[in-house]
mmCIF file of C-alpha atoms in Angstrom:
data_model
loop_
_atom_site.group_PDB
_atom_site.id
_atom_site.type_symbol
_atom_site.label_atom_id
_atom_site.label_comp_id
_atom_site.label_asym_id
_atom_site.label_seq_id
_atom_site.Cartn_x
_atom_site.Cartn_y
_atom_site.Cartn_z
ATOM 1 C CA MET H 1 0.000 0.000 0.000
ATOM 2 C CA ARG H 2 2.821 2.356 0.910
ATOM 3 C CA ARG H 3 4.505 1.593 -2.396
ATOM 4 C CA ILE H 4 1.314 2.470 -4.270
ATOM 5 C CA ILE H 5 1.035 5.760 -2.379
ATOM 6 C CA LYS H 6 4.733 6.502 -3.013
ATOM 7 C CA TYR H 7 4.433 5.946 -6.745
ATOM 8 C CA GLY H 8 1.175 7.849 -6.808
ATOM 9 C CA VAL H 9 2.876 10.865 -5.253
ATOM 10 C CA LEU H 10 5.783 10.605 -7.691
ATOM 11 C CA LEU H 11 3.350 10.560 -10.594
ATOM 12 C CA PHE H 12 1.306 13.407 -9.152
ATOM 13 C CA LEU H 13 4.183 15.834 -8.733
ATOM 14 C CA PRO H 14 5.109 16.143 -12.438
ATOM 15 C CA VAL H 15 1.466 16.516 -13.353
ATOM 16 C CA PHE H 16 1.055 19.207 -10.687
ATOM 17 C CA PHE H 17 4.163 21.019 -11.935
ATOM 18 C CA CYS H 18 2.909 20.998 -15.523
ATOM 19 C CA ALA H 19 -0.535 22.194 -14.518
ATOM 20 C CA VAL H 20 0.580 24.980 -12.172
ATOM 21 C CA TRP H 21 4.105 26.120 -12.893
ATOM 22 C CA ILE H 22 4.356 25.915 -16.669
ATOM 23 C CA PRO H 23 1.511 28.436 -17.135
ATOM 24 C CA LYS H 24 3.166 30.641 -14.509
ATOM 25 C CA LEU H 25 6.506 30.409 -16.253
ATOM 26 C CA SER H 26 4.775 31.282 -19.520
ATOM 27 C CA ASP H 27 3.177 34.328 -17.915
ATOM 28 C CA MET H 28 6.536 35.344 -16.426
ATOM 29 C CA SER H 29 8.154 35.012 -19.837
ATOM 30 C CA LYS H 30 5.471 37.161 -21.415
ATOM 31 C CA SER H 31 5.590 39.789 -18.682
ATOM 32 C CA SER H 32 9.340 40.172 -19.259
ATOM 33 C CA ARG H 33 8.520 41.537 -22.718
ATOM 34 C CA LEU H 34 7.135 44.730 -21.179
ATOM 35 C CA SER H 35 9.095 47.203 -19.095
ATOM 36 C CA ALA H 36 9.620 50.927 -18.849
ATOM 37 C CA ASP H 37 12.234 50.621 -21.612
ATOM 38 C CA THR H 38 10.278 48.476 -24.081
ATOM 39 C CA ALA H 39 9.494 51.373 -26.417
ATOM 40 C CA MET H 40 13.228 52.069 -26.707
ATOM 41 C CA SER H 41 14.152 48.487 -27.591
ATOM 42 C CA ALA H 42 15.405 47.434 -31.011
ATOM 43 C CA ARG H 43 12.510 44.979 -31.363
ATOM 44 C CA PHE H 44 9.923 47.721 -30.844
ATOM 45 C CA ARG H 45 11.728 50.239 -33.046
ATOM 46 C CA CYS H 46 11.724 47.724 -35.898
ATOM 47 C CA GLN H 47 7.871 47.762 -35.838
ATOM 48 C CA PRO H 48 7.354 44.206 -37.196
ATOM 49 C CA VAL H 49 4.001 43.759 -38.966
ATOM 50 C CA ASN H 50 3.272 40.812 -41.235
ATOM 51 C CA LYS H 51 0.733 40.565 -44.051
ATOM 52 C CA ARG H 52 -1.906 38.880 -41.903
ATOM 53 C CA VAL H 53 -1.724 41.610 -39.264
ATOM 54 C CA PHE H 54 -1.971 44.313 -41.939
ATOM 55 C CA GLU H 55 -5.226 42.744 -43.089
ATOM 56 C CA VAL H 56 -6.571 42.874 -39.522
ATOM 57 C CA ILE H 57 -5.630 46.503 -38.788
ATOM 58 C CA ARG H 58 -6.341 47.937 -42.245
ATOM 59 C CA ASP H 59 -9.595 49.675 -41.311
ATOM 60 C CA MET H 60 -9.192 49.925 -37.547
ATOM 61 C CA GLU H 61 -9.811 53.233 -35.819
ATOM 62 C CA SER H 62 -7.002 52.487 -33.364
ATOM 63 C CA PRO H 63 -4.424 50.135 -34.919
ATOM 64 C CA GLY H 64 -1.951 51.236 -32.256
ATOM 65 C CA GLU H 65 -3.818 49.454 -29.476
ATOM 66 C CA TYR H 66 -4.077 46.226 -31.468
ATOM 67 C CA LEU H 67 -0.373 46.295 -32.343
ATOM 68 C CA ALA H 68 0.587 47.060 -28.738
ATOM 69 C CA VAL H 69 -1.091 43.843 -27.603
ATOM 70 C CA TYR H 70 -0.087 41.790 -30.652
ATOM 71 C CA TRP H 71 3.612 42.607 -30.269
ATOM 72 C CA LEU H 72 3.658 41.595 -26.616
ATOM 73 C CA GLU H 73 1.688 38.401 -27.203
ATOM 74 C CA SER H 74 3.835 37.379 -30.178
ATOM 75 C CA GLY H 75 7.206 38.428 -28.788
ATOM 76 C CA PHE H 76 7.352 41.181 -31.411
ATOM 77 C CA GLY H 77 6.518 38.834 -34.234
ATOM 78 C CA GLU H 78 8.888 36.042 -33.220
ATOM 79 C CA GLN H 79 5.990 33.652 -32.537
ATOM 80 C CA ASP H 80 3.129 32.784 -34.853
ATOM 81 C CA CYS H 81 0.262 34.471 -33.073
ATOM 82 C CA LYS H 82 -3.195 35.101 -34.495
ATOM 83 C CA ILE H 83 -5.255 37.477 -32.379
ATOM 84 C CA ASP H 84 -8.875 38.231 -33.121
ATOM 85 C CA PRO H 85 -9.765 41.923 -32.647
ATOM 86 C CA ASP H 86 -12.497 40.866 -30.210
ATOM 87 C CA GLU H 87 -9.801 39.490 -27.891
ATOM 88 C CA ILE H 88 -7.954 42.778 -27.532
ATOM 89 C CA VAL H 89 -9.952 44.157 -24.600
ATOM 90 C CA SER H 90 -9.417 41.093 -22.414
ATOM 91 C CA LEU H 91 -5.743 40.744 -23.386
ATOM 92 C CA ARG H 92 -5.127 44.434 -22.762
ATOM 93 C CA LYS H 93 -6.509 44.141 -19.219
ATOM 94 C CA ARG H 94 -3.801 41.632 -18.416
ATOM 95 C CA TRP H 95 -0.978 43.699 -19.872
ATOM 96 C CA GLU H 96 -2.051 47.066 -18.494
ATOM 97 C CA ARG H 97 -1.222 45.866 -14.974
ATOM 98 C CA ALA H 98 2.450 45.537 -15.943
ATOM 99 C CA GLU H 99 5.027 48.249 -15.420
ATOM 100 C CA GLY H 100 5.504 50.457 -18.460
ATOM 101 C CA TRP H 101 2.166 49.729 -20.147
ATOM 102 C CA GLY H 102 0.998 53.344 -20.318
ATOM 103 C CA GLU H 103 4.109 54.718 -21.987
ATOM 104 C CA TYR H 104 4.374 51.694 -24.248
ATOM 105 C CA LEU H 105 0.754 52.003 -25.426
ATOM 106 C CA SER H 106 1.217 55.735 -25.982
ATOM 107 C CA ALA H 107 4.275 55.032 -28.144
ATOM 108 C CA CYS H 108 2.310 52.553 -30.281
ATOM 109 C CA GLU H 109 -0.622 54.926 -30.702
ATOM 110 C CA SER H 110 1.602 57.902 -31.518
ATOM 111 C CA VAL H 111 3.088 56.065 -34.510
ATOM 112 C CA TRP H 112 -0.111 54.453 -35.816
ATOM 113 C CA ASP H 113 -3.282 56.251 -34.780
ATOM 114 C CA ASP H 114 -2.681 59.536 -36.634
ATOM 115 C CA LEU H 115 -1.860 57.956 -39.995
ATOM 116 C CA VAL H 116 -4.193 58.910 -42.855
ATOM 117 C CA TYR H 117 -2.349 59.254 -46.189
ATOM 118 C CA PHE H 118 0.717 57.970 -47.998
ATOM 119 C CA PRO H 119 3.291 60.813 -48.153
ATOM 120 C CA THR H 120 3.448 61.168 -51.947
ATOM 121 C CA ALA H 121 0.410 62.050 -54.006
ATOM 122 C CA ALA H 122 -1.062 59.789 -56.652
ATOM 123 C CA SER H 123 0.300 60.513 -60.116
ATOM 124 C CA PRO H 124 -0.736 59.130 -63.516
ATOM 125 C CA LYS H 125 2.821 59.550 -64.802
ATOM 126 C CA ILE H 126 5.115 58.670 -61.895
ATOM 127 C CA ASN H 127 5.079 55.510 -59.824
ATOM 128 C CA VAL H 128 6.971 55.119 -56.560
ATOM 129 C CA SER H 129 8.530 52.180 -54.760
ATOM 130 C CA PHE H 130 10.131 51.641 -51.374
ATOM 131 C CA GLU H 131 11.783 48.847 -49.436
ATOM 132 C CA ASP H 132 12.538 48.110 -45.821
ATOM 133 C CA SER H 133 15.971 49.716 -45.492
ATOM 134 C CA TRP H 134 15.815 50.143 -41.720
ATOM 135 C CA MET H 135 19.359 50.429 -40.336
ATOM 136 C CA TYR H 136 21.039 49.769 -43.683
ATOM 137 C CA ASP H 137 24.573 51.186 -43.814
ATOM 138 C CA ARG H 138 25.047 54.848 -44.658
ATOM 139 C CA THR H 139 28.496 56.366 -45.006
ATOM 140 C CA TYR H 140 28.178 60.120 -45.691
ATOM 141 C CA LYS H 141 30.268 61.880 -43.029
ATOM 142 C CA GLU H 142 30.326 58.772 -40.805
ATOM 143 C CA GLU H 143 29.195 55.167 -40.579
ATOM 144 C CA ARG H 144 25.587 54.983 -39.365
ATOM 145 C CA GLY H 145 22.344 53.105 -39.769
ATOM 146 C CA HIS H 146 19.562 54.354 -42.014
ATOM 147 C CA GLU H 147 16.840 55.600 -39.673
ATOM 148 C CA GLY H 148 14.115 55.949 -42.270
ATOM 149 C CA THR H 149 12.628 54.728 -45.537
ATOM 150 C CA ASP H 150 13.385 56.118 -48.990
ATOM 151 C CA ILE H 151 10.492 56.474 -51.424
ATOM 152 C CA MET H 152 11.855 56.290 -54.958
ATOM 153 C CA PRO H 153 10.084 57.570 -58.111
ATOM 154 C CA ASP H 154 10.494 55.723 -61.401
ATOM 155 C CA LYS H 155 11.410 59.037 -63.057
ATOM 156 C CA ASN H 156 14.396 60.935 -61.706
ATOM 157 C CA GLU H 157 12.775 64.374 -61.971
ATOM 158 C CA ARG H 158 13.016 66.881 -59.133
ATOM 159 C CA GLY H 159 10.229 69.301 -58.273
ATOM 160 C CA VAL H 160 7.424 67.266 -59.869
ATOM 161 C CA LEU H 161 5.884 64.813 -57.398
ATOM 162 C CA PRO H 162 3.886 66.375 -54.529
ATOM 163 C CA VAL H 163 4.764 65.434 -50.953
ATOM 164 C CA VAL H 164 1.835 65.570 -48.532
ATOM 165 C CA SER H 165 1.413 65.262 -44.793
ATOM 166 C CA MET H 166 0.557 61.765 -43.618
ATOM 167 C CA THR H 167 -1.173 63.212 -40.559
ATOM 168 C CA ASP H 168 -2.738 66.260 -39.029
ATOM 169 C CA GLY H 169 -0.209 68.277 -37.052
ATOM 170 C CA ILE H 170 1.910 71.373 -36.555
ATOM 171 C CA VAL H 171 4.928 72.445 -38.604
ATOM 172 C CA GLU H 172 7.658 72.136 -35.998
ATOM 173 C CA LYS H 173 10.758 72.521 -38.168
ATOM 174 C CA LYS H 174 11.465 73.760 -41.656
ATOM 175 C CA GLY H 175 14.709 74.564 -43.446
ATOM 176 C CA TRP H 176 18.079 73.257 -44.483
ATOM 177 C CA LEU H 177 19.989 70.349 -42.953
ATOM 178 C CA GLU H 178 23.283 69.023 -44.271
ATOM 179 C CA LEU H 179 22.016 65.447 -44.383
ATOM 180 C CA GLY H 180 18.335 66.064 -45.076
ATOM 181 C CA GLY H 181 18.563 69.033 -47.420
ATOM 182 C CA TYR H 182 15.344 71.002 -47.478
ATOM 183 C CA ARG H 183 13.235 69.245 -44.871
ATOM 184 C CA ILE H 184 10.015 69.814 -42.996
ATOM 185 C CA GLY H 185 8.978 68.228 -39.701
ATOM 186 C CA ILE H 186 5.369 67.766 -38.603
ATOM 187 C CA ARG H 187 4.429 67.002 -34.987
ATOM 188 C CA ALA H 188 1.290 64.863 -35.088
ATOM 189 C CA PRO H 189 -1.472 65.125 -32.424
ATOM 190 C CA ARG H 190 -0.381 62.042 -30.452
ATOM 191 C CA GLY H 191 3.219 63.218 -30.355
ATOM 192 C CA ALA H 192 5.127 61.488 -33.161
ATOM 193 C CA TYR H 193 7.395 63.630 -35.333
ATOM 194 C CA PHE H 194 7.183 62.979 -39.080
ATOM 195 C CA TYR H 195 10.316 64.040 -40.955
ATOM 196 C CA TYR H 196 10.170 64.657 -44.736
ATOM 197 C CA ALA H 197 13.613 65.228 -46.275
ATOM 198 C CA HIS H 198 15.414 66.033 -49.561
ATOM 199 C CA LEU H 199 12.584 68.282 -50.788
ATOM 200 C CA ASP H 200 13.074 70.372 -53.913
ATOM 201 C CA SER H 201 10.769 73.136 -52.690
ATOM 202 C CA TYR H 202 8.182 73.928 -50.030
ATOM 203 C CA ALA H 203 4.499 74.698 -49.995
ATOM 204 C CA ASN H 204 3.503 78.031 -48.437
ATOM 205 C CA LEU H 205 4.052 76.935 -44.846
ATOM 206 C CA ASP H 206 5.923 78.315 -41.849
ATOM 207 C CA THR H 207 6.879 76.867 -38.479
ATOM 208 C CA GLY H 208 3.893 76.900 -36.158
ATOM 209 C CA ASP H 209 1.366 76.476 -38.953
ATOM 210 C CA GLU H 210 -1.328 73.851 -38.584
ATOM 211 C CA VAL H 211 -1.664 71.243 -41.324
ATOM 212 C CA LYS H 212 -4.271 68.628 -42.094
ATOM 213 C CA ALA H 213 -3.561 65.146 -43.376
ATOM 214 C CA GLY H 214 -3.157 65.378 -47.152
ATOM 215 C CA ASP H 215 -2.005 69.012 -47.156
ATOM 216 C CA LEU H 216 0.811 69.813 -49.570
ATOM 217 C CA LEU H 217 4.221 70.126 -47.881
ATOM 218 C CA GLY H 218 6.396 70.546 -50.955
ATOM 219 C CA PHE H 219 7.811 68.624 -53.900
ATOM 220 C CA MET H 220 10.172 65.665 -54.025
ATOM 221 C CA GLY H 221 13.770 66.507 -54.776
ATOM 222 C CA ASP H 222 17.405 65.576 -54.283
ATOM 223 C CA THR H 223 18.719 68.212 -51.892
ATOM 224 C CA GLY H 224 21.209 67.481 -49.154
ATOM 225 C CA TYR H 225 24.609 65.965 -48.445
ATOM 226 C CA GLY H 226 26.239 69.369 -48.499
ATOM 227 C CA THR H 227 27.103 72.140 -46.075
ATOM 228 C CA ASP H 228 26.039 74.750 -48.640
ATOM 229 C CA GLU H 229 22.283 75.323 -48.683
ATOM 230 C CA GLY H 230 20.789 74.235 -51.985
ATOM 231 C CA THR H 231 23.255 71.408 -52.645
ATOM 232 C CA MET H 232 21.622 68.881 -54.964
ATOM 233 C CA GLY H 233 22.490 66.076 -57.359
ATOM 234 C CA LYS H 234 24.433 63.949 -54.859
ATOM 235 C CA PHE H 235 21.897 61.105 -55.144
ATOM 236 C CA PRO H 236 18.736 60.256 -57.114
ATOM 237 C CA VAL H 237 15.516 62.152 -56.481
ATOM 238 C CA HIS H 238 13.573 60.609 -53.593
ATOM 239 C CA LEU H 239 11.732 61.316 -50.354
ATOM 240 C CA HIS H 240 13.303 60.211 -47.093
ATOM 241 C CA LEU H 241 10.638 59.643 -44.444
ATOM 242 C CA GLY H 242 11.560 59.397 -40.783
ATOM 243 C CA ILE H 243 9.286 58.837 -37.792
ATOM 244 C CA TYR H 244 10.408 59.772 -34.287
ATOM 245 C CA ILE H 245 8.763 59.360 -30.892
ATOM 246 C CA ASN H 246 9.530 60.525 -27.382
ATOM 247 C CA SER H 247 10.240 57.692 -24.969
ATOM 248 C CA GLY H 248 11.951 57.803 -21.613
ATOM 249 C CA GLY H 249 12.712 61.480 -22.153
ATOM 250 C CA GLN H 250 14.549 60.758 -25.408
ATOM 251 C CA GLU H 251 13.555 61.183 -29.043
ATOM 252 C CA ILE H 252 14.102 57.902 -30.862
ATOM 253 C CA SER H 253 13.518 56.781 -34.425
ATOM 254 C CA VAL H 254 11.210 53.928 -35.406
ATOM 255 C CA ASN H 255 11.034 52.053 -38.689
ATOM 256 C CA PRO H 256 8.649 53.913 -41.071
ATOM 257 C CA TYR H 257 8.356 51.024 -43.538
ATOM 258 C CA PRO H 258 5.318 49.346 -41.880
ATOM 259 C CA ALA H 259 3.511 52.694 -41.625
ATOM 260 C CA LEU H 260 4.131 53.230 -45.340
ATOM 261 C CA LYS H 261 2.789 49.763 -46.168
ATOM 262 C CA TYR H 262 -0.275 50.570 -44.064
ATOM 263 C CA THR H 263 -0.965 53.768 -46.066
ATOM 264 C CA GLU H 264 0.281 52.543 -49.448
ATOM 265 C CA GLU H 265 -3.217 52.396 -50.941
ATOM 266 C CA LYS H 266 -4.235 55.704 -49.370
ATOM 267 C CA LYS H 267 -2.781 58.186 -51.829
ATOM 268 C CA ILE H 268 -4.383 61.590 -52.258
ATOM 269 C CA ASP H 269 -4.864 62.999 -55.768
ATOM 270 C CA TYR H 270 -3.021 66.118 -56.793
ATOM 271 C CA GLU H 271 -2.508 67.600 -60.214
ATOM 272 C CA GLU H 272 1.165 67.636 -61.140
ATOM 273 C CA ARG H 273 2.779 71.052 -61.163
#
């Protein structure tokens, strides 16, 4: 009888461990994905979104909330994780108890919830393309990673293709930069800074002006890579788009490529100049 009890206990313990501790270890593993510094991590800054997730968030009013939960549940895309939109409320309740949730959610929403239009207007004569060049090598002046996405026209003509604001916002910066050439920076309502560089010319805007999504900012060009204002011709005509957020008191860049894929079919019509 004692032997039966002994073996019964030995069999019970592994079952108990599997039933109680494995779920706890899983929860501990998941909770480690969120901290006060999550929005500054390389995994977050990469903004991983696959085709299936794009289909889910395409018409959402708040894609930022969905992505905030999806990234944590999937380990920032490392695990195959299909989340129904109806599950978001219950999943969010679990995550919002963790340290850093508020700032992390705000970072997600600031990138995604103000997006309306693709940053170049529709054109019957010029098509554009772009690829995920996040952190590709750049060598002008110094070795660095590419903190943006380049939108390339199929015709290398400056001053032709309109550049429009992806979001509502305020013109925060305008003028010449050695790297960015003629650039304009828009601060969107939820706090993200959208940086449009290498412009050929500007629309009639000044710092402090309010813009609406789709408003003309200027025309695509090839300015930059020179200390002298007006330097051009150092590279093909294109638009460099950067997106920056404030996290932990620092302004950090995030990968714009997913945001561009999200708005790719949302081009506004403008007549070519």
